[in-house]
mmCIF file of C-alpha atoms and ligand atoms in Angstrom:
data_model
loop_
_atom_site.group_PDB
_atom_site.id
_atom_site.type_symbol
_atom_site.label_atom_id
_atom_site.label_comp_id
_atom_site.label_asym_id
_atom_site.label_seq_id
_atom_site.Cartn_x
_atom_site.Cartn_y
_atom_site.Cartn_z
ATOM 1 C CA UNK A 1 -10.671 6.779 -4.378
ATOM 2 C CA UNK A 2 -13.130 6.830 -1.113
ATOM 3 C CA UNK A 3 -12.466 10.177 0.893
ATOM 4 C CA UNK A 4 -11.706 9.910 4.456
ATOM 5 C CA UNK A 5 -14.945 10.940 6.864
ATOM 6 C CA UNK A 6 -14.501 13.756 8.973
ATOM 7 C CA UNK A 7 -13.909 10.798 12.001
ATOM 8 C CA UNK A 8 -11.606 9.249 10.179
ATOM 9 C CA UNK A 9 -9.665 12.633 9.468
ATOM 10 C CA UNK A 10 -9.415 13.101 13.403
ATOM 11 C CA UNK A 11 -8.748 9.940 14.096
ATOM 12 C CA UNK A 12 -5.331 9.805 11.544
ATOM 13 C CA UNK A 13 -4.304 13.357 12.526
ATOM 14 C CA UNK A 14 -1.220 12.848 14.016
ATOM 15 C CA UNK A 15 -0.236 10.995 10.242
ATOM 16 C CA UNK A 16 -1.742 13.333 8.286
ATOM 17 C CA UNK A 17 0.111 15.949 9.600
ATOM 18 C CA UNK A 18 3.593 14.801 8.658
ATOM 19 C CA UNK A 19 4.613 16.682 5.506
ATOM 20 C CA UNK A 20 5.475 13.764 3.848
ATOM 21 C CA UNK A 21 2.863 11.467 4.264
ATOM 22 C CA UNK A 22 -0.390 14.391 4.945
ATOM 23 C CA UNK A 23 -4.019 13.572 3.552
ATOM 24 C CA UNK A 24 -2.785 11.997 0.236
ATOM 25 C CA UNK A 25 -1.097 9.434 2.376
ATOM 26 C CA UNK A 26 -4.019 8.501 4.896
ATOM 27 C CA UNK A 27 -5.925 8.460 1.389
ATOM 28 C CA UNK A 28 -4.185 5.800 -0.140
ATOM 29 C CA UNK A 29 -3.817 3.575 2.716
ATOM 30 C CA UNK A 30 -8.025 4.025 3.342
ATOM 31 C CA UNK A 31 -8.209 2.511 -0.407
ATOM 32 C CA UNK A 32 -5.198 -0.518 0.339
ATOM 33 C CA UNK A 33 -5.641 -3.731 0.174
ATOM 34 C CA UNK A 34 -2.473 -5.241 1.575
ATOM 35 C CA UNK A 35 -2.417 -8.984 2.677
ATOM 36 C CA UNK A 36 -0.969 -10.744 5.172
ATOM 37 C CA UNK A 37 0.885 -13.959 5.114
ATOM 38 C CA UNK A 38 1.699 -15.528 8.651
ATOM 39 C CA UNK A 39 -0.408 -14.348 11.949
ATOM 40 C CA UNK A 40 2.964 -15.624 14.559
ATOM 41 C CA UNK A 41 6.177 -13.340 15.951
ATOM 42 C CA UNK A 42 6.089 -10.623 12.920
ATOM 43 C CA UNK A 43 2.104 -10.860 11.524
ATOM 44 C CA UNK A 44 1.423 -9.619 15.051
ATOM 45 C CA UNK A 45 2.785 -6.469 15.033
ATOM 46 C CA UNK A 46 2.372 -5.914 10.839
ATOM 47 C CA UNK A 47 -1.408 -6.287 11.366
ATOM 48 C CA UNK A 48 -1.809 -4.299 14.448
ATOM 49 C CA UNK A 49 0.148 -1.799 12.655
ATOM 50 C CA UNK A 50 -1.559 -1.615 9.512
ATOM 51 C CA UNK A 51 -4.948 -1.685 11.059
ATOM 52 C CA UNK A 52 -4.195 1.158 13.559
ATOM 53 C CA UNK A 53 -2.551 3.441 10.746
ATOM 54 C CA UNK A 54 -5.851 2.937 8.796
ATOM 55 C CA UNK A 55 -5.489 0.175 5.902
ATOM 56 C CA UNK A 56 -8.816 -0.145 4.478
ATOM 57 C CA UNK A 57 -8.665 -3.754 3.866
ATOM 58 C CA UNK A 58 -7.008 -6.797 5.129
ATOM 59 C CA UNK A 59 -6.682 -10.286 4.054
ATOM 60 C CA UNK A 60 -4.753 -12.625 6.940
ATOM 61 C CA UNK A 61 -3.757 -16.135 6.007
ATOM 62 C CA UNK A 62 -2.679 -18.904 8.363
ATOM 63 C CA UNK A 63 -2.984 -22.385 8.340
ATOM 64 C CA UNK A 64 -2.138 -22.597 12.874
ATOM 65 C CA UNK A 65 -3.929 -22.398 15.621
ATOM 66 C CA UNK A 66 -2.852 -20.232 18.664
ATOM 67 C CA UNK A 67 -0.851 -22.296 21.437
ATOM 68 C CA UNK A 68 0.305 -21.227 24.557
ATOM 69 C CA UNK A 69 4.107 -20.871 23.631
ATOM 70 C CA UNK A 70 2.813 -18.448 21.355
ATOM 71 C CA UNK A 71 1.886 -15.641 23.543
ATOM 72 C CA UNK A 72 5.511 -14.659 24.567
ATOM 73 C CA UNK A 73 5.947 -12.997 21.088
ATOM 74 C CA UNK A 74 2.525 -13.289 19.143
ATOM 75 C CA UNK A 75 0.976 -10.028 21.066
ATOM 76 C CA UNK A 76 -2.187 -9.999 18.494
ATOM 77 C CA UNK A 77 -3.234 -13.102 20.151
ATOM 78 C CA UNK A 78 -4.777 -13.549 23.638
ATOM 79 C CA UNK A 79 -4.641 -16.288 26.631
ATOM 80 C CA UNK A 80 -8.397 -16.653 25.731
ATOM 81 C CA UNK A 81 -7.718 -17.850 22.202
ATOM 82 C CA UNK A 82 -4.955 -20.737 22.594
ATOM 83 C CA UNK A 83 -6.847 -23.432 20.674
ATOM 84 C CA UNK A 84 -8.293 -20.765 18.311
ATOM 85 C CA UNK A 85 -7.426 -20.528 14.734
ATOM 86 C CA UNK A 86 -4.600 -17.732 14.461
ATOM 87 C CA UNK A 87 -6.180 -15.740 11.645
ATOM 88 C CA UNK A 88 -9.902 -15.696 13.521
ATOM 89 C CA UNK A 89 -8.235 -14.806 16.727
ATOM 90 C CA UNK A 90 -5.977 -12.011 15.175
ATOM 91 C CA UNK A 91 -9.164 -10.908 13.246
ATOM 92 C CA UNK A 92 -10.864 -10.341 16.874
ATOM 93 C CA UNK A 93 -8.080 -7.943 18.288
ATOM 94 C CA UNK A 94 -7.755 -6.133 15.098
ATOM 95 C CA UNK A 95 -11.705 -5.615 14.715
ATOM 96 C CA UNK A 96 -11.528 -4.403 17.946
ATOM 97 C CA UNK A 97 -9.043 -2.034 17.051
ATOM 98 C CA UNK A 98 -10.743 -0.435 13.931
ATOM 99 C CA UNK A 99 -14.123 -1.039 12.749
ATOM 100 C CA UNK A 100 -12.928 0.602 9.204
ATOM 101 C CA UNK A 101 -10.945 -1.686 8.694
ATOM 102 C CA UNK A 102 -12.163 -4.717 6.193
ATOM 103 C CA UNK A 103 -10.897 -7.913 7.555
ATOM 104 C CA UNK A 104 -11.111 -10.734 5.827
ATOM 105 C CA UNK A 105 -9.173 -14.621 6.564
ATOM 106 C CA UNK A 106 -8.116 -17.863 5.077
ATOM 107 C CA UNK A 107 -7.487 -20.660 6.961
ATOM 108 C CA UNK A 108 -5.119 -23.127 5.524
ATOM 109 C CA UNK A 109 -1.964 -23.792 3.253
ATOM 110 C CA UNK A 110 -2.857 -22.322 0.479
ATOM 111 C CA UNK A 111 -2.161 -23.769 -3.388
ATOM 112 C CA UNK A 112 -0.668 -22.179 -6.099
ATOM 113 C CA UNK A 113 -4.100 -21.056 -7.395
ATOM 114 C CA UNK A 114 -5.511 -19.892 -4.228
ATOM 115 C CA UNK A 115 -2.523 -17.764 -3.808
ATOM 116 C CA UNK A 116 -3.247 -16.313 -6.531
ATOM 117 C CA UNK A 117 -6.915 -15.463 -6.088
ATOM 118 C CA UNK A 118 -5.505 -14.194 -2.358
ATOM 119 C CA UNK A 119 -3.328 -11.330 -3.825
ATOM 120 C CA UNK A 120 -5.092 -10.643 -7.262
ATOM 121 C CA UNK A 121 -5.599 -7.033 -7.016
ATOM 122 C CA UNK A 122 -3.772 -6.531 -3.798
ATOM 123 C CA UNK A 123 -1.680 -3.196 -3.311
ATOM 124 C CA UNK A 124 1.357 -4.947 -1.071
ATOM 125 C CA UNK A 125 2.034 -8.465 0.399
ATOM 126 C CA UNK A 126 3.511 -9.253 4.121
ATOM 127 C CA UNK A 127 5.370 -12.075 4.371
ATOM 128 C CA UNK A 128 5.469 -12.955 7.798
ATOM 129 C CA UNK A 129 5.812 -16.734 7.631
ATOM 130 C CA UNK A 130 8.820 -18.967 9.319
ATOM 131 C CA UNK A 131 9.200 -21.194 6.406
ATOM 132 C CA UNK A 132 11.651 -20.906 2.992
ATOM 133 C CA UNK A 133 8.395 -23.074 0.916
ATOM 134 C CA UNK A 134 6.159 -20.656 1.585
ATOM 135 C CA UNK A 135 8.393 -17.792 1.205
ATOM 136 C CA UNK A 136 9.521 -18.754 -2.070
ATOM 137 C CA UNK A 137 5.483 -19.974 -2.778
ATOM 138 C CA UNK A 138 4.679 -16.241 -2.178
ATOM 139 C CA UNK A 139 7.487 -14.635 -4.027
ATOM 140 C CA UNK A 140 6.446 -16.736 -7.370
ATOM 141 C CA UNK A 141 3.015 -15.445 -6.703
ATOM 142 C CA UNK A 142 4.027 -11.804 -6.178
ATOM 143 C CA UNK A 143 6.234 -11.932 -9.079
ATOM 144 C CA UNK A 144 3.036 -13.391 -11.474
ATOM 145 C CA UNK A 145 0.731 -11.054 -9.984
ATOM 146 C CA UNK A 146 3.742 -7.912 -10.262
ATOM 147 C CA UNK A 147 2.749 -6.796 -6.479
ATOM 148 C CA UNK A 148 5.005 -5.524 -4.366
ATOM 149 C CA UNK A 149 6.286 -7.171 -1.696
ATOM 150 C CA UNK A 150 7.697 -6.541 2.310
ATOM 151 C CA UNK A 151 9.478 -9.450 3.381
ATOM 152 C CA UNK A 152 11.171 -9.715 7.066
ATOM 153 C CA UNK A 153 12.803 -12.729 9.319
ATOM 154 C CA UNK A 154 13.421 -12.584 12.610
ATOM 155 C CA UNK A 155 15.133 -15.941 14.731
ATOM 156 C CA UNK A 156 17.148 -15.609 17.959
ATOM 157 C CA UNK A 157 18.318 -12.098 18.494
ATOM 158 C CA UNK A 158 18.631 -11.229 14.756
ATOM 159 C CA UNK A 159 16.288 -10.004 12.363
ATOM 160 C CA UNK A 160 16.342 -9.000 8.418
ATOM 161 C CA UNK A 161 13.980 -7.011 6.577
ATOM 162 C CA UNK A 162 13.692 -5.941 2.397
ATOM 163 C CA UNK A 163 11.397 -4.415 -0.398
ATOM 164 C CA UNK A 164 10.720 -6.685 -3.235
ATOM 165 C CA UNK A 165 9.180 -4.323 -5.769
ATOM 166 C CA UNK A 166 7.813 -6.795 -8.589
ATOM 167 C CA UNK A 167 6.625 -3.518 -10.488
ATOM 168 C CA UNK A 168 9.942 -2.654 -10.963
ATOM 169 C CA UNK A 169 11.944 -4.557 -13.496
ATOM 170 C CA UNK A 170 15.362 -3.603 -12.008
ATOM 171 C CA UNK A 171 14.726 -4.839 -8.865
ATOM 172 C CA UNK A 172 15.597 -8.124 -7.090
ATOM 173 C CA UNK A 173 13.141 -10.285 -5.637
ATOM 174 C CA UNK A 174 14.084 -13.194 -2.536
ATOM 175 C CA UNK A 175 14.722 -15.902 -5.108
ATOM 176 C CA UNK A 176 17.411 -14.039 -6.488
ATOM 177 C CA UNK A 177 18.588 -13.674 -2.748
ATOM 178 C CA UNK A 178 18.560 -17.033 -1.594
ATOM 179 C CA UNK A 179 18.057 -19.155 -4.973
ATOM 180 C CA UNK A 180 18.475 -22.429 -3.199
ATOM 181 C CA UNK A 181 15.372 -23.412 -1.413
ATOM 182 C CA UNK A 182 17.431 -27.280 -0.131
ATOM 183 C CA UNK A 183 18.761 -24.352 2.661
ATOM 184 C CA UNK A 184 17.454 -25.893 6.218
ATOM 185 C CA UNK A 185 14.842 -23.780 7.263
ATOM 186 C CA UNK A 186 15.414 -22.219 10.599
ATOM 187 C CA UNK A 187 12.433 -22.039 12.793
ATOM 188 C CA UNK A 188 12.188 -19.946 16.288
ATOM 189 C CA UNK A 189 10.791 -23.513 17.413
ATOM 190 C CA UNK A 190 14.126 -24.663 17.214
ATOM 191 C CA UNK A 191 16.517 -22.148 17.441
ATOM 192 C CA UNK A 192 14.397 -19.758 20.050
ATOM 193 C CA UNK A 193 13.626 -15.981 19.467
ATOM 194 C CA UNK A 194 13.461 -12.995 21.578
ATOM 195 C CA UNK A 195 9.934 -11.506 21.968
ATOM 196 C CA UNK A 196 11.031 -7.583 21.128
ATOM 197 C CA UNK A 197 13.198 -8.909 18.357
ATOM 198 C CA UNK A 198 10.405 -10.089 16.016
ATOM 199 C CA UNK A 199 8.325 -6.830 17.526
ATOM 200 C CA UNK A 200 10.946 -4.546 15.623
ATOM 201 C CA UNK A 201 11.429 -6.914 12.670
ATOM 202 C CA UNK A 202 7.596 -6.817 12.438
ATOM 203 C CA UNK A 203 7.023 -2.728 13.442
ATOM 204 C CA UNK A 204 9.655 -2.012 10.272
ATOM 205 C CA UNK A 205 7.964 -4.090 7.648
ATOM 206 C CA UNK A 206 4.732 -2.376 8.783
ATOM 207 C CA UNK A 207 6.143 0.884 7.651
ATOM 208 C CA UNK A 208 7.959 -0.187 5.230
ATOM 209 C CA UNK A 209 4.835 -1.083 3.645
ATOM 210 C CA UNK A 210 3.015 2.169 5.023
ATOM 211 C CA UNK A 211 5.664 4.259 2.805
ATOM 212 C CA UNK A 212 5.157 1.509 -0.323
ATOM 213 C CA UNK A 213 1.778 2.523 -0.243
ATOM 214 C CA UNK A 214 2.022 6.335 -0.124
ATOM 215 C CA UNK A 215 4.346 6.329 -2.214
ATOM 216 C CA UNK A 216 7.448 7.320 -0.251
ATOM 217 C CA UNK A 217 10.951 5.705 -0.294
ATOM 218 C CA UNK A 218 11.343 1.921 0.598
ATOM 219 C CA UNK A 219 14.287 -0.449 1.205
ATOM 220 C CA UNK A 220 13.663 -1.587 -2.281
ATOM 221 C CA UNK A 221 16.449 -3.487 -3.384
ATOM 222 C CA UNK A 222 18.490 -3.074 -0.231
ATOM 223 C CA UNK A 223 18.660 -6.197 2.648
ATOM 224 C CA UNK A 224 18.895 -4.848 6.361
ATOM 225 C CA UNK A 225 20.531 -6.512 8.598
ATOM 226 C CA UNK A 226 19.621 -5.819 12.279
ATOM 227 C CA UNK A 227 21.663 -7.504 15.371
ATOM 228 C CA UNK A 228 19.464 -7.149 18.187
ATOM 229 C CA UNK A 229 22.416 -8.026 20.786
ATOM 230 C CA UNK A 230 24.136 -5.501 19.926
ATOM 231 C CA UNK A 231 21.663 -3.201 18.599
ATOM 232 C CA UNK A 232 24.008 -3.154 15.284
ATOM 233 C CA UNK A 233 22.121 -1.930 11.880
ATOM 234 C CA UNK A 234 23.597 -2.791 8.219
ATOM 235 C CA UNK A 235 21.974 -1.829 5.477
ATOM 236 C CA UNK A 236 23.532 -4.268 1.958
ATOM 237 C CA UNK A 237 22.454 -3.544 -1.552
ATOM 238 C CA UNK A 238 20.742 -6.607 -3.372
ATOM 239 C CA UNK A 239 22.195 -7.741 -6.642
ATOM 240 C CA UNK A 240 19.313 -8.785 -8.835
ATOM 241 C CA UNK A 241 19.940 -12.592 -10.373
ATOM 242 C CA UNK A 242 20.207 -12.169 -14.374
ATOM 243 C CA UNK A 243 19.338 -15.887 -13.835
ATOM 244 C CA UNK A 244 16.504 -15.923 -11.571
ATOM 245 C CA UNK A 245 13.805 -17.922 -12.984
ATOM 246 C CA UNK A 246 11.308 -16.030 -11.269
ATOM 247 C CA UNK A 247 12.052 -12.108 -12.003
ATOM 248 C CA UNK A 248 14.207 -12.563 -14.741
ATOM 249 C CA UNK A 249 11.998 -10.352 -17.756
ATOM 250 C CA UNK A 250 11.721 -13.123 -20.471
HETATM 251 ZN ZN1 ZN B 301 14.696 -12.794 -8.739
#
């Protein structure tokens, strides 16, 4: 693995010094390569995140481009890129966060084998998309590939966040959580979302992945549940699907 720099040592000091994370920690997420589905409400925040807490690489994929309606919730975008696409405008702020940090994009929907070149040697997915086709697209992929991946929602004033460990035989991935994909798809274009409520949903799946990658303890196989109205917190265990056709060993 590449050694921090004695920069980049100062510059993660106030992670390196928590016991549980320390140099080992900062270390593994210099060497990540974690990729990032969906540059709206919850890629905002994930990719700030990740880039300020010192991934080494990132991969952003988005097929939009940034509108105006946007900006109320989509804080890695600006008023200067509406008309932009999303990934080359988040791929601007983040630069200008940290220059260590590899960024690299794809515009578009991408196929089944695309997906699969995306994520091929990844160390964690984000899925921050609003849309069950490519949420159960990427969970296929993650299971093929056996990469781990942090999955969140966020639509009105509620949000929902779990771990979908694909290196982990025991553990359920979000087919075997919502099976059916003929469920309507809720969008925040239709049903509306409060800006701070995909700003948590979003900060959360950042560390969740953060801890994935260190090593530390994840929501892996647990759903939570988070009420933003009334600031109410559940935490459910996941049963895993003995008939899910996608993590179900052979
Ligand atoms: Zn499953």
């Amino acid at each position: 693995m590449e050694q921090l720099t004695p920069e980049q040592f100062k510059r993660y000091s106030r992670q390196i010094m928590l016991m549980e994370f320390g140099l080992d920690g900062q270390t593994r997420l210099h060497n990540a390569h974690a990729v990032i589905f969906g540059l709206g409400g919850l890629g905002s925040p994930v990719s700030v995140y990740l880039t300020a807490a010192g991934v080494g690489r990132l991969t952003l994929v988005d097929f939009d481009t940034v509108d105006e309606s946007n900006l109320q919730r989509q804080i890695v975008h600006r008023e200067s890129s509406v008309g932009q696409p999303k990934v080359e405008s988040a791929k601007t702020t983040l630069q200008a966060l940290n220059r260590w940090t590899r960024i690299d994009t794809f515009n578009g929907v991408p196929d089944e084998d695309t997906l699969d070149n995306l994520i091929s040697g990844a160390d964690v997915v984000l899925d921050c998309t609003d849309n069950f086709d490519a949420r159960f697209a990427i969970n296929a992929a993650c299971a093929r590939a056996r990469v781990p991946l942090v999955s969140a929602a966020a639509i009105r004033w509620e949000g929902q966040l779990s771990v979908f460990d694909f290196t982990d035989p025991d553990c359920p991935c979000y087919q075997c959580l919502y099976k059916d994909a003929s469920m309507e798809g809720m969008t925040c274009a239709h049903s509306g979302v409060m800006s701070p409520v995909v700003g948590m949903m979003g900060s959360m799946q950042a560390l969740e992945a953060i801890k994935l990658l260190a090593g530390l303890p994840t929501l892996k196989g647990k759903l939570l549940l988070v009420d933003g109205l009334t600031m109410q917190f559940r935490t459910l265990t996941l049963p895993k699907d003995p008939a899910c056709p996608v993590c179900h060993p052979d």
